[in-house]
Coordinates of C-alpha atoms and ligand atoms in Angstrom, one line a residue:
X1216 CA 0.0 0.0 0.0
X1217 CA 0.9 3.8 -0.6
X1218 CA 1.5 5.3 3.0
X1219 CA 2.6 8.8 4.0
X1220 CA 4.3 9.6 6.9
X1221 CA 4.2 13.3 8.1
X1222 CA 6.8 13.8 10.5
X1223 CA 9.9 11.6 10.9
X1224 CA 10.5 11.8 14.8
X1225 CA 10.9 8.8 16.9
X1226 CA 7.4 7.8 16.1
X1227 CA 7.5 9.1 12.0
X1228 CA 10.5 6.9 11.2
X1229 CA 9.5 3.7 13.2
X1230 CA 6.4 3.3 12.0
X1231 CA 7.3 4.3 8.0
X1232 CA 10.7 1.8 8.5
X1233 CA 8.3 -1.3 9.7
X1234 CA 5.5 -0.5 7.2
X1235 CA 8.0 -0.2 4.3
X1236 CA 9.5 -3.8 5.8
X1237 CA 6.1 -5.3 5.5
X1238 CA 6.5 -4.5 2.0
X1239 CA 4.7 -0.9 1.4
X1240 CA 5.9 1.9 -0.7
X1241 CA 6.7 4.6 1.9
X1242 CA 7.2 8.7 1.7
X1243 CA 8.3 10.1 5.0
X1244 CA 8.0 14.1 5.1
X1245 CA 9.5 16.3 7.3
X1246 CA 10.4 20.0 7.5
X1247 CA 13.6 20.0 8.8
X1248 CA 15.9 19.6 6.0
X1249 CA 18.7 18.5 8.1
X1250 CA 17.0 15.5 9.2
X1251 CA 15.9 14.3 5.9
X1252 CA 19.5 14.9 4.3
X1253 CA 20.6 12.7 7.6
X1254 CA 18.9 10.4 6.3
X1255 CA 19.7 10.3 2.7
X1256 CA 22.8 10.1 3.0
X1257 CA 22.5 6.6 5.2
X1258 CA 22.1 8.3 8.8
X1259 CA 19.6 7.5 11.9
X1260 CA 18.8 10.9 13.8
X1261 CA 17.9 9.0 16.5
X1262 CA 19.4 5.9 18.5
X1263 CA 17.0 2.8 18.8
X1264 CA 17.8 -0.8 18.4
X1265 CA 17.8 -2.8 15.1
X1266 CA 16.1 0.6 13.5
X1267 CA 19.0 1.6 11.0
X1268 CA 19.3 -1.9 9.7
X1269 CA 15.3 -1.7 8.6
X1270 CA 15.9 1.9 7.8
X1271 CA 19.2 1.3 5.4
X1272 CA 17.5 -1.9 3.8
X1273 CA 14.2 -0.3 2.7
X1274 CA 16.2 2.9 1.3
X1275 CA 18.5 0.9 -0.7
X1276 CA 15.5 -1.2 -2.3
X1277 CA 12.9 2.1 -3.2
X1278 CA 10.5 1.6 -1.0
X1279 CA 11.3 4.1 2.2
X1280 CA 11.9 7.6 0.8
X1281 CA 12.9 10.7 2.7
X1282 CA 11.7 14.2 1.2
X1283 CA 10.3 18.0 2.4
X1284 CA 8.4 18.0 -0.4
X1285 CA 4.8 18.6 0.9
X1286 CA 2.9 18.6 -2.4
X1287 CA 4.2 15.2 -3.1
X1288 CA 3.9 13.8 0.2
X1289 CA 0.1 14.4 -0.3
X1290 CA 0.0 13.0 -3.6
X1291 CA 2.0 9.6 -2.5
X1292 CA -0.2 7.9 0.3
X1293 CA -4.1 7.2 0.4
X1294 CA -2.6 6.9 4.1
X1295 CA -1.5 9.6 5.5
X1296 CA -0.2 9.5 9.0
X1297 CA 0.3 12.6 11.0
X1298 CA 3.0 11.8 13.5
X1299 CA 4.4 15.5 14.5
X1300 CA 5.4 16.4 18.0
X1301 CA 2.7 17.3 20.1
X1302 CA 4.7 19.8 23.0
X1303 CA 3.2 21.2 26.1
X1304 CA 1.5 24.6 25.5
X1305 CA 2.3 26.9 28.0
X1306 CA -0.5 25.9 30.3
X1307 CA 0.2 22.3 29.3
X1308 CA -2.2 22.0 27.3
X1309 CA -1.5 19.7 23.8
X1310 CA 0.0 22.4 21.2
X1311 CA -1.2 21.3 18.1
X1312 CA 0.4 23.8 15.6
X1313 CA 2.4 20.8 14.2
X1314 CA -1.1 18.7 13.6
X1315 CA -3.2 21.2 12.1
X1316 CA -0.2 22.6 9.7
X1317 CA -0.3 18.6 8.4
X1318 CA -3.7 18.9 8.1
X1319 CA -3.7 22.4 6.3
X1320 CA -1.1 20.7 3.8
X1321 CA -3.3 18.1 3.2
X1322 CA -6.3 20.0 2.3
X1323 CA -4.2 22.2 0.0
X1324 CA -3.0 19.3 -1.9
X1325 CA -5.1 16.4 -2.1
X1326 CA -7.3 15.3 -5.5
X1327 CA -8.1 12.1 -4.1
X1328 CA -9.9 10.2 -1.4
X1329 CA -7.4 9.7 1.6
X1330 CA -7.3 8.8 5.0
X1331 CA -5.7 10.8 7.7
X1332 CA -4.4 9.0 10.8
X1333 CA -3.6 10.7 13.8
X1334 CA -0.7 8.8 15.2
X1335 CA 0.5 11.7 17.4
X1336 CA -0.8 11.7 20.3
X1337 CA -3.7 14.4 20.9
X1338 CA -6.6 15.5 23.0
X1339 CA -10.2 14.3 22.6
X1340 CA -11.9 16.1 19.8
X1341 CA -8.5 16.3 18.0
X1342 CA -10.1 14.0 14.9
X1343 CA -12.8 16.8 14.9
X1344 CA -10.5 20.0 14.4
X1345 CA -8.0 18.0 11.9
X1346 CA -11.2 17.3 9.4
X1347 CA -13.0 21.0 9.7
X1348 CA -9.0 22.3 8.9
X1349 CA -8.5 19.8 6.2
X1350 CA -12.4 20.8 4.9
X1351 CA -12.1 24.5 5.1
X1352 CA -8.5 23.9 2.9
X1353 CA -10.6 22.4 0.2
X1354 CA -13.6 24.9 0.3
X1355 CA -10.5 27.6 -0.1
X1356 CA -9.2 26.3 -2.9
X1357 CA -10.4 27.6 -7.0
X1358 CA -12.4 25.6 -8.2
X1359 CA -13.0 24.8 -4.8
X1360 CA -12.6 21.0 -3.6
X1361 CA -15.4 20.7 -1.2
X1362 CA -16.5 17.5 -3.0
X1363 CA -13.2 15.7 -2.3
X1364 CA -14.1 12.4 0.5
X1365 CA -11.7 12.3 3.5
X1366 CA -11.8 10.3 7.1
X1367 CA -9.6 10.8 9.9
X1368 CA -8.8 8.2 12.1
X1369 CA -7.0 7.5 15.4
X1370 CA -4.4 5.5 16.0
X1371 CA -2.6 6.5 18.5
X1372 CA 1.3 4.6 19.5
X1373 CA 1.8 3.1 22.1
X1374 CA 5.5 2.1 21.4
X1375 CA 8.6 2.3 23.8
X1376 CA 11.8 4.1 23.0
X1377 CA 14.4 1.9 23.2
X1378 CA 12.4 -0.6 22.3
X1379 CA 10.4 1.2 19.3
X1380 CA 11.3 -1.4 16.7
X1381 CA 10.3 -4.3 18.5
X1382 CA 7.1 -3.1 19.9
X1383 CA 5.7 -1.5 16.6
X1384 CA 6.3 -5.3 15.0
X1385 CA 5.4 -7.1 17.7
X1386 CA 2.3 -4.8 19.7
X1387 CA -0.1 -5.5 22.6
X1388 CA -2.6 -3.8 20.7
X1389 CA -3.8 -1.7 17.9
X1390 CA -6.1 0.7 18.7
X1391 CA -8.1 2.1 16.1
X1392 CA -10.8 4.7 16.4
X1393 CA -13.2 5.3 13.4
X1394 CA -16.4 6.8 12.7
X1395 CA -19.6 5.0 11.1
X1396 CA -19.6 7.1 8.0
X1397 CA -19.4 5.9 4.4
X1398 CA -15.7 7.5 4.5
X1399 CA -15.3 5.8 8.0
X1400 CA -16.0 2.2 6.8
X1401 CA -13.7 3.2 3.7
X1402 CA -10.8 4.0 5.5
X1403 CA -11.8 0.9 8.3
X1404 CA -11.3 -1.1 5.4
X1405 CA -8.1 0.2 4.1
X1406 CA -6.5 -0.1 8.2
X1407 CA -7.6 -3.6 8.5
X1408 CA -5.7 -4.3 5.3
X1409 CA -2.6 -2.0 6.5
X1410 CA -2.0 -3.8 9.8
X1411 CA -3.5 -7.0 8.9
X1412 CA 0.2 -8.4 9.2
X1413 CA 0.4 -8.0 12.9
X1414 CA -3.3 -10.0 13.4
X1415 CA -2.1 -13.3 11.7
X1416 CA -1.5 -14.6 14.9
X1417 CA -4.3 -13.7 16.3
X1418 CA -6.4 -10.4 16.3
X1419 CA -5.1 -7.5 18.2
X1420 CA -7.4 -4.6 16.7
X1421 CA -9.4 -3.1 19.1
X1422 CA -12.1 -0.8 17.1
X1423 CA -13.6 2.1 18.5
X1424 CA -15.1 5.5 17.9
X1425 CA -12.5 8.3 17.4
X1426 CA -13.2 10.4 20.8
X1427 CA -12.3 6.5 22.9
X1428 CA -9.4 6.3 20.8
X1429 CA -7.7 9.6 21.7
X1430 CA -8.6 9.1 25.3
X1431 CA -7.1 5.8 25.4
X1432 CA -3.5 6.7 24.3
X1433 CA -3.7 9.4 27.4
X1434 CA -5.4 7.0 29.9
X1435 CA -2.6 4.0 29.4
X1436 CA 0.1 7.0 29.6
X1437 CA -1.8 8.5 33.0
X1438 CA -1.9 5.0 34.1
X1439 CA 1.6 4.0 34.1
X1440 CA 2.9 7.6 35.3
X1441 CA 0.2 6.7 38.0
X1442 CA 2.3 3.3 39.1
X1443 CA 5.7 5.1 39.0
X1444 CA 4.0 8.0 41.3
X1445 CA 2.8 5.6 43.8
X1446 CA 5.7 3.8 44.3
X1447 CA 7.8 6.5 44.5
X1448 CA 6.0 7.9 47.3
X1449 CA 5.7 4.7 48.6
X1450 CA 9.3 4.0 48.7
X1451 CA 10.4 7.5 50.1
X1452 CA 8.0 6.6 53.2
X1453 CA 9.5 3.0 53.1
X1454 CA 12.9 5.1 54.2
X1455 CA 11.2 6.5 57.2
X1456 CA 9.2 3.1 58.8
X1457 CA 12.1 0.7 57.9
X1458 CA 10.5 -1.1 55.2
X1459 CA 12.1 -2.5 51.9
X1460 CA 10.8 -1.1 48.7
X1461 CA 12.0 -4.0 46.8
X1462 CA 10.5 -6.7 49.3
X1463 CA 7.3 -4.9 48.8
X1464 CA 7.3 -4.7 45.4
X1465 CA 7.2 -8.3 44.8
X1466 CA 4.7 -8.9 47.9
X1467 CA 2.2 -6.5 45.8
X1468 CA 3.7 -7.4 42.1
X1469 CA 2.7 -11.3 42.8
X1470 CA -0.9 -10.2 43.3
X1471 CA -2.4 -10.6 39.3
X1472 CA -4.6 -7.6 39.7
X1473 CA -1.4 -5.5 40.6
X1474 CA 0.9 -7.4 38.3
X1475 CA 4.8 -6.6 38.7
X1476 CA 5.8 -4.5 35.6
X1477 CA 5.8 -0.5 35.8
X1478 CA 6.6 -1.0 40.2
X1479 CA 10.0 0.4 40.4
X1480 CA 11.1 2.8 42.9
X1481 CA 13.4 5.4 41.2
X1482 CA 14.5 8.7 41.1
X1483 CA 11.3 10.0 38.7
X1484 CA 10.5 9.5 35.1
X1485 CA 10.8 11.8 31.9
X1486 CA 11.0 11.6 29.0
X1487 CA 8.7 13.1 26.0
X1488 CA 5.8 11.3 26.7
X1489 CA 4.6 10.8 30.5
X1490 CA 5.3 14.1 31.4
X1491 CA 3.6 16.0 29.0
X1492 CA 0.9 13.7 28.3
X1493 CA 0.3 13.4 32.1
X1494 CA -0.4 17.6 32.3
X1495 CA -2.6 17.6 29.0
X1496 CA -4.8 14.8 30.3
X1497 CA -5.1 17.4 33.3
X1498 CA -5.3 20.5 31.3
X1499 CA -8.6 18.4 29.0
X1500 CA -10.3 17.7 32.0
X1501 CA -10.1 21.5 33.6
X1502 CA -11.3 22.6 30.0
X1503 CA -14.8 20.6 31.0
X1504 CA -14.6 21.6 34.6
X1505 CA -13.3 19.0 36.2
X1506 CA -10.0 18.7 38.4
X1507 CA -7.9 15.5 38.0
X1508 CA -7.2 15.3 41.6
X1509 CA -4.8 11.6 41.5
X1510 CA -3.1 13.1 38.0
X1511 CA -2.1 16.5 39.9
X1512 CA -0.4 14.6 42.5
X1513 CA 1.5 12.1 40.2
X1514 CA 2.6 14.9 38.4
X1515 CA 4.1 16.5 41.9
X1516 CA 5.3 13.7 43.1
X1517 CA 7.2 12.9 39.9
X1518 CA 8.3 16.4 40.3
X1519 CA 9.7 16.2 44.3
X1520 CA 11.3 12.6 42.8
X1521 CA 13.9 14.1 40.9
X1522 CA 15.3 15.6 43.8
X1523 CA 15.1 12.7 45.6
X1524 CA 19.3 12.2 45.1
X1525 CA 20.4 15.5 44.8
X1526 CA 18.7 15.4 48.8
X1527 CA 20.3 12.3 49.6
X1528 CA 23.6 14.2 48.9
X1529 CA 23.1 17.0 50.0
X1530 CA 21.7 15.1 53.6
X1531 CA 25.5 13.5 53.8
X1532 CA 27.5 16.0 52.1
X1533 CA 25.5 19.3 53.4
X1534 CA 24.2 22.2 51.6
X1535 CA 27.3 23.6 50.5
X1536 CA 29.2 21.2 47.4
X1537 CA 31.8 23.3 46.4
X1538 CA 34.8 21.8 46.3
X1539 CA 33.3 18.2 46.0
X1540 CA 33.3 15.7 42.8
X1541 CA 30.8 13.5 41.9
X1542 CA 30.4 11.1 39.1
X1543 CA 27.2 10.5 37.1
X1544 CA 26.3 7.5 35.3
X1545 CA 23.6 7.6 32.9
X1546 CA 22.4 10.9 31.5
X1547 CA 19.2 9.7 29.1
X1548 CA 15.8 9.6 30.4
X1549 CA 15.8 5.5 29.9
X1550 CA 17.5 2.7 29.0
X1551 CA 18.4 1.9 24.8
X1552 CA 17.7 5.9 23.9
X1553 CA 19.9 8.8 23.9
X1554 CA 16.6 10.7 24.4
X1555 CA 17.2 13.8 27.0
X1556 CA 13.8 14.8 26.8
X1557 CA 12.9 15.1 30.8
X1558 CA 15.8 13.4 31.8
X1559 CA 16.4 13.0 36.0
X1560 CA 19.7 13.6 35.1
X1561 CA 19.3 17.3 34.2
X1562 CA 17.7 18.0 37.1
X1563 CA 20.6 16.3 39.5
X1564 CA 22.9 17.9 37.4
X1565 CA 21.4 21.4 37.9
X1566 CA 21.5 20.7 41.9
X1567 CA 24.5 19.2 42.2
X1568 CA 26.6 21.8 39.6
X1569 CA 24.5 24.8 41.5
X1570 CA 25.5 24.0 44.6
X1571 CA 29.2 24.4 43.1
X1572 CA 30.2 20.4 42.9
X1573 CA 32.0 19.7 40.0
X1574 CA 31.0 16.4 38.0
X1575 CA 32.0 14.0 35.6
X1576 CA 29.6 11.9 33.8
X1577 CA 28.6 9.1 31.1
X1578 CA 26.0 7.4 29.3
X1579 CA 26.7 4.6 26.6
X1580 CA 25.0 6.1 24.1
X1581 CA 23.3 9.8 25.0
X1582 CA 26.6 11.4 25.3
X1583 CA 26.5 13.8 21.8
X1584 CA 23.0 14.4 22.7
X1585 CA 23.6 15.2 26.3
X1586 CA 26.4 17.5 25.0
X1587 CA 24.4 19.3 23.1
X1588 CA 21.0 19.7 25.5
X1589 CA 23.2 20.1 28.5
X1590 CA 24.7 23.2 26.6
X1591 CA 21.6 24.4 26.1
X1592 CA 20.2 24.0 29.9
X1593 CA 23.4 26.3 31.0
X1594 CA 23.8 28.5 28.4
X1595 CA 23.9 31.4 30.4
X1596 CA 26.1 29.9 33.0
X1597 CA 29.1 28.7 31.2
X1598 CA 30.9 29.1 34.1
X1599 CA 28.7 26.6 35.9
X1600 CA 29.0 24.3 32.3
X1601 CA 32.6 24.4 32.9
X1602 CA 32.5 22.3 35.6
X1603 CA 30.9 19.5 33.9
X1604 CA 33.0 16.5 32.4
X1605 CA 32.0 14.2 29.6
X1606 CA 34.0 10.8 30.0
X1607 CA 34.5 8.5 26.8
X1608 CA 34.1 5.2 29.8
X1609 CA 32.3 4.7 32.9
X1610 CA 35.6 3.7 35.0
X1611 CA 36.7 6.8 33.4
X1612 CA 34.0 9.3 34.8
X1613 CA 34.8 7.6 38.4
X1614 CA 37.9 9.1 39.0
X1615 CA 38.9 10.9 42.5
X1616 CA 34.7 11.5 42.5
X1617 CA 33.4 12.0 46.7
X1618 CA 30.5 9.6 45.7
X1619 CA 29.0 7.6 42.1
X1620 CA 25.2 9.2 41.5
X1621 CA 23.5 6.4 39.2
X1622 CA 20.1 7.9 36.8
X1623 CA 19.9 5.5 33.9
X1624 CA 20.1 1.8 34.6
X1625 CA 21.5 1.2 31.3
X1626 CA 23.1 -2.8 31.7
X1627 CA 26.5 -2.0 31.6
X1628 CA 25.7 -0.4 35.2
X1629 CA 24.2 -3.3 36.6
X1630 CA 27.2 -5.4 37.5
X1631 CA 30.5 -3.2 37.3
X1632 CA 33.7 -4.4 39.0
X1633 CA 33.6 -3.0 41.9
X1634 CA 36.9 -3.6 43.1
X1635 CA 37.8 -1.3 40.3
X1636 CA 35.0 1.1 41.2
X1637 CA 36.4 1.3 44.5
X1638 CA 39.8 2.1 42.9
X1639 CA 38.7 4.8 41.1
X1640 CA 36.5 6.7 43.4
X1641 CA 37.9 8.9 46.3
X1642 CA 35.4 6.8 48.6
X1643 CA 33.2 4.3 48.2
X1644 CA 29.8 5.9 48.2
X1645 CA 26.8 5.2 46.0
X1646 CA 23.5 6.8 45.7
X1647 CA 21.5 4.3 42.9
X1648 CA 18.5 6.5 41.8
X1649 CA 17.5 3.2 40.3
X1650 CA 18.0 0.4 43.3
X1651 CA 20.4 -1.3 40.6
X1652 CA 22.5 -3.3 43.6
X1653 CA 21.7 -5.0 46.8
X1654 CA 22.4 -3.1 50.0
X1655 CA 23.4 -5.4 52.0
X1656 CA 25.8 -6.9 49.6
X1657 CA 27.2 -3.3 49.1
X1658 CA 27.4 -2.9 53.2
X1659 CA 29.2 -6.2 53.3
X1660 CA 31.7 -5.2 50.4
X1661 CA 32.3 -1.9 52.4
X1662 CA 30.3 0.8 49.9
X1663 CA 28.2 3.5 51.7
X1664 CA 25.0 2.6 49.5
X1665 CA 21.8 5.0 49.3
X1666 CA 19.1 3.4 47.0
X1667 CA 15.6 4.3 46.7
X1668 CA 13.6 3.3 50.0
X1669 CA 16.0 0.6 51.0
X1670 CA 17.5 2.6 53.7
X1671 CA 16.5 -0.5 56.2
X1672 CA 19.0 -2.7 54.6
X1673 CA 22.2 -0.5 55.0
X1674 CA 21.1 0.5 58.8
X1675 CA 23.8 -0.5 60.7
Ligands
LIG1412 P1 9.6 14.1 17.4 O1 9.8 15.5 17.9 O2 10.7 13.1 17.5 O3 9.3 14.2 15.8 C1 8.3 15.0 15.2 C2 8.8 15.4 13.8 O4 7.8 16.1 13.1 C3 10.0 16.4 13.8 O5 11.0 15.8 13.1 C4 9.5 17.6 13.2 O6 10.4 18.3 12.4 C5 8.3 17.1 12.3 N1 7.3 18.0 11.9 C6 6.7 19.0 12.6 N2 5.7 19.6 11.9 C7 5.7 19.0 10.7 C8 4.9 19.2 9.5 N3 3.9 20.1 9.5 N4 5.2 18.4 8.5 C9 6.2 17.5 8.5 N5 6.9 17.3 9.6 C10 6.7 18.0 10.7 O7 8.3 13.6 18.0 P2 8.0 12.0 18.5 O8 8.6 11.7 19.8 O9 8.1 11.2 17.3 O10 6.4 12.2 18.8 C11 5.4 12.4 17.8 C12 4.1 12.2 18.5 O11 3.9 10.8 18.9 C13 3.8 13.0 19.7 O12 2.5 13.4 19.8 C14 4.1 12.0 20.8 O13 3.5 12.4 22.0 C15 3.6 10.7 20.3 N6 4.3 9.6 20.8 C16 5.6 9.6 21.0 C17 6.2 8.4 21.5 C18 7.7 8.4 21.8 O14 8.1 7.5 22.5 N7 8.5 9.3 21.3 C19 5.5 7.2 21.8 C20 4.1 7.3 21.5 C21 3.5 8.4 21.0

């Protein structure tokens, strides 16, 4: 099939590189021309696994294309996915500039029937605004164009970074949102051909109308930022009783209508999703009057959580870190991206370089992109910036450091020498913002270890 693909983010690419390795003829748009000569000339903007192999195998063959040319964009695909960004408004609200520009483009162009998907991820009623732009485009145009059929869809993603590849091949569901017009059961038709590759082993389509669709997306988002919330909260109180975090976890996690994944303890999440997606939800609801009271507090509790290390140091180090070192192991948001969208790790580093520490740090694979946000976060404090060290190896980034602060539980953190650790840092001390070690195997191996509502196990 001929699919479009507005917008080659994280989202844009993955889903045109797995369509076009299913075997469709794909046209990826975007406006930044930078991007798209990236990727003509055989490079990934973005790092996610087993993506540039799909990406570089399609290219070669014809049938994933890279272009800022709007006009033919519009002409390629009876499918056209929107998959811009959707950034917070100023009042957090869904800006949806990006979305509606798409649509505009499409109603200037189009002289055929087409379907529009809404991949991005956008407030109820979204579907609605997208079709009256797209319509008033064609009731612009001389002749005018009214005539021309069109049905937007939703189908919002529900893939991971860092795990994009495998979870657009391979997802939980599809949810599809359509309405019962002609032009509905046209372009229900044309979906159910699209994706039927992923039902063969059995169905994972769950229809719907287009409002339940876009809610969806934001509900399984508010959901999982929910579970993180809690157990943050949970865990920072665990501190104060004398209660293990991790033992509780799995006491709760074995129960099936709790279910273990999503129940880590950590030092906050970001990224480009929860966040945002967490205050729009939020933002909808105060549109109709209504205050999501549990969605506030996740979103405040999320917020306190990044502090949670930078207060742990500054409880055993005191208010007053000039003169100290610390290293910093993992600066993306998550595991498998180099995405700095949200990161904990900005936040800690704004604390800890503030407060006059100076710091070294490394990620596996975030570290050009850290570079380059990092930059940004300090500009007008270079010399705060100049304080901050970018080591090519994790041993590396120990060196003469007061303490190791651990953000990203990337796997090469998980089991380090630490015999060699030990070498490297000035003293042993740990604060895991992701409870990647056993206390009381670091008390026994002589580390001062702070993890995330463990404190129980390292009590003396
Ligand atoms: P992104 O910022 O990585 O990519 C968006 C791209 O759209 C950019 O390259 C931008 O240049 C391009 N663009 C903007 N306006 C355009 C236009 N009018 N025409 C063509 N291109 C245009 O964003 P992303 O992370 O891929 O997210 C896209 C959407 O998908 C968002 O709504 C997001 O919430 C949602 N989403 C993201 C993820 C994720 O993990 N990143 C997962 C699920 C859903």
């Amino acid at each position: 099939m001929k699919i479009t693909i507005i917008g080659t983010g994280y989202v844009g690419l993955v889903t045109g590189a797995c369509l076009a390795e299913l075997g469709n003829d794909v046209f990826c748009l975007d406006l930044d021309e930078k991007k798209i000569a990236m990727l003509n000339s055989g490079g990934i903007p973005i790092h996610e696994p087993g993506l540039a192999e799909i990406v570089s195998r399609n290219r070669a063959i014809g049938r994933l294309r890279f272009s800022t040319d709007i006009e033919a964009s519009v002409a390629h695909g009876q499918i056209q996915f929107i998959a811009v960004g959707t950034p917070p408004d100023e009042d957090g609200s869904a800006d949806l500039q990006y979305v509606l520009a798409a649509a505009r483009n499409i109603g200037k162009y189009m002289t055929d029937f087409k379907v529009i998907v809404d991949k991005s991820t956008v407030p109820v009623g979204t579907a609605d605004r997208v079709s009256a732009a797209i319509q008033a485009e064609l009731a612009a145009r001389t002749p005018t164009a009214e005539a021309l059929a069109f049905s937007v869809v939703s189908n919002p993603e529900f893939l991971k970074e860092g795990a994009a590849v495998e979870d657009f091949m391979r997802p939980d569901r599809i949810v599809i949102g359509c309405d019962d017009s002609s032009e509905g059961q046209q372009a229900r038709t044309l979906m159910t051909q699209l994706y039927a590759p992923f039902n063969r082993n059995h169905e994972r389509t769950y229809w719907m109308d287009v409002r339940s669709a876009e809610f969806t997306k934001y509900a399984a988002n508010a959901m999982l930022a929910t579970r993180i919330s809690f157990m943050n909260e949970l865990a920072n109180l665990a501190d104060k009783v004398g209660a293990d975090i991790e033992a509780v976890r799995h006491g709760i996690g074995s129960d099936p209508r709790i279910g273990h994944s999503f129940l880590y303890a950590g030092c906050g999440y970001g990224g480009s999703c929860f966040p945002k997606d967490v205050q729009a939800l939020e933002r909808t609801a105060r549109g109709y009057g209504q205050e999501l009271l549990i969605l506030r507090a996740v979103e405040q509790v999320n917020n306190n959580q990044k502090h949670v290390l930078g207060n742990k140091i500054v409880a055993r180090f005191g208010e007053d870190l000039s003169g100290k070192h610390f290293a910093l192991w993992g600066l993306a948001f998550k595991p498998n991206t180099d995405d700095m969208r949200e990161a904990s790790s900005r936040v800690l580093l704004r604390e800890l370089l503030d407060r006059g520490a100076s710091v070294a740090v490394h990620d596996p694979v975030a570290m050009a992109e850290a570079k380059r946000v990092l930059e940004l976060d300090f500009a007008t404090t270079p010399d705060v910036l100049a304080r901050l060290h970018f080591c090519e190896t994790q041993m590396a980034a120990l060196q003469g450091a007061d303490a190791l602060a651990i953000v990203t539980e990337w796997k090469t953190y998980r089991s380090p020498d630490f015999e060699l650790v030990r070498q490297h840092l000035k003293a042993p001390v740990i604060f895991d913002g992701r409870n990647l070690y056993e206390p009381t195997v670091m008390s026994e191996i002589g580390f001062e270890y702070y993890g995330i509502g463990r404190s129980v196990l390292t009590r003396k």
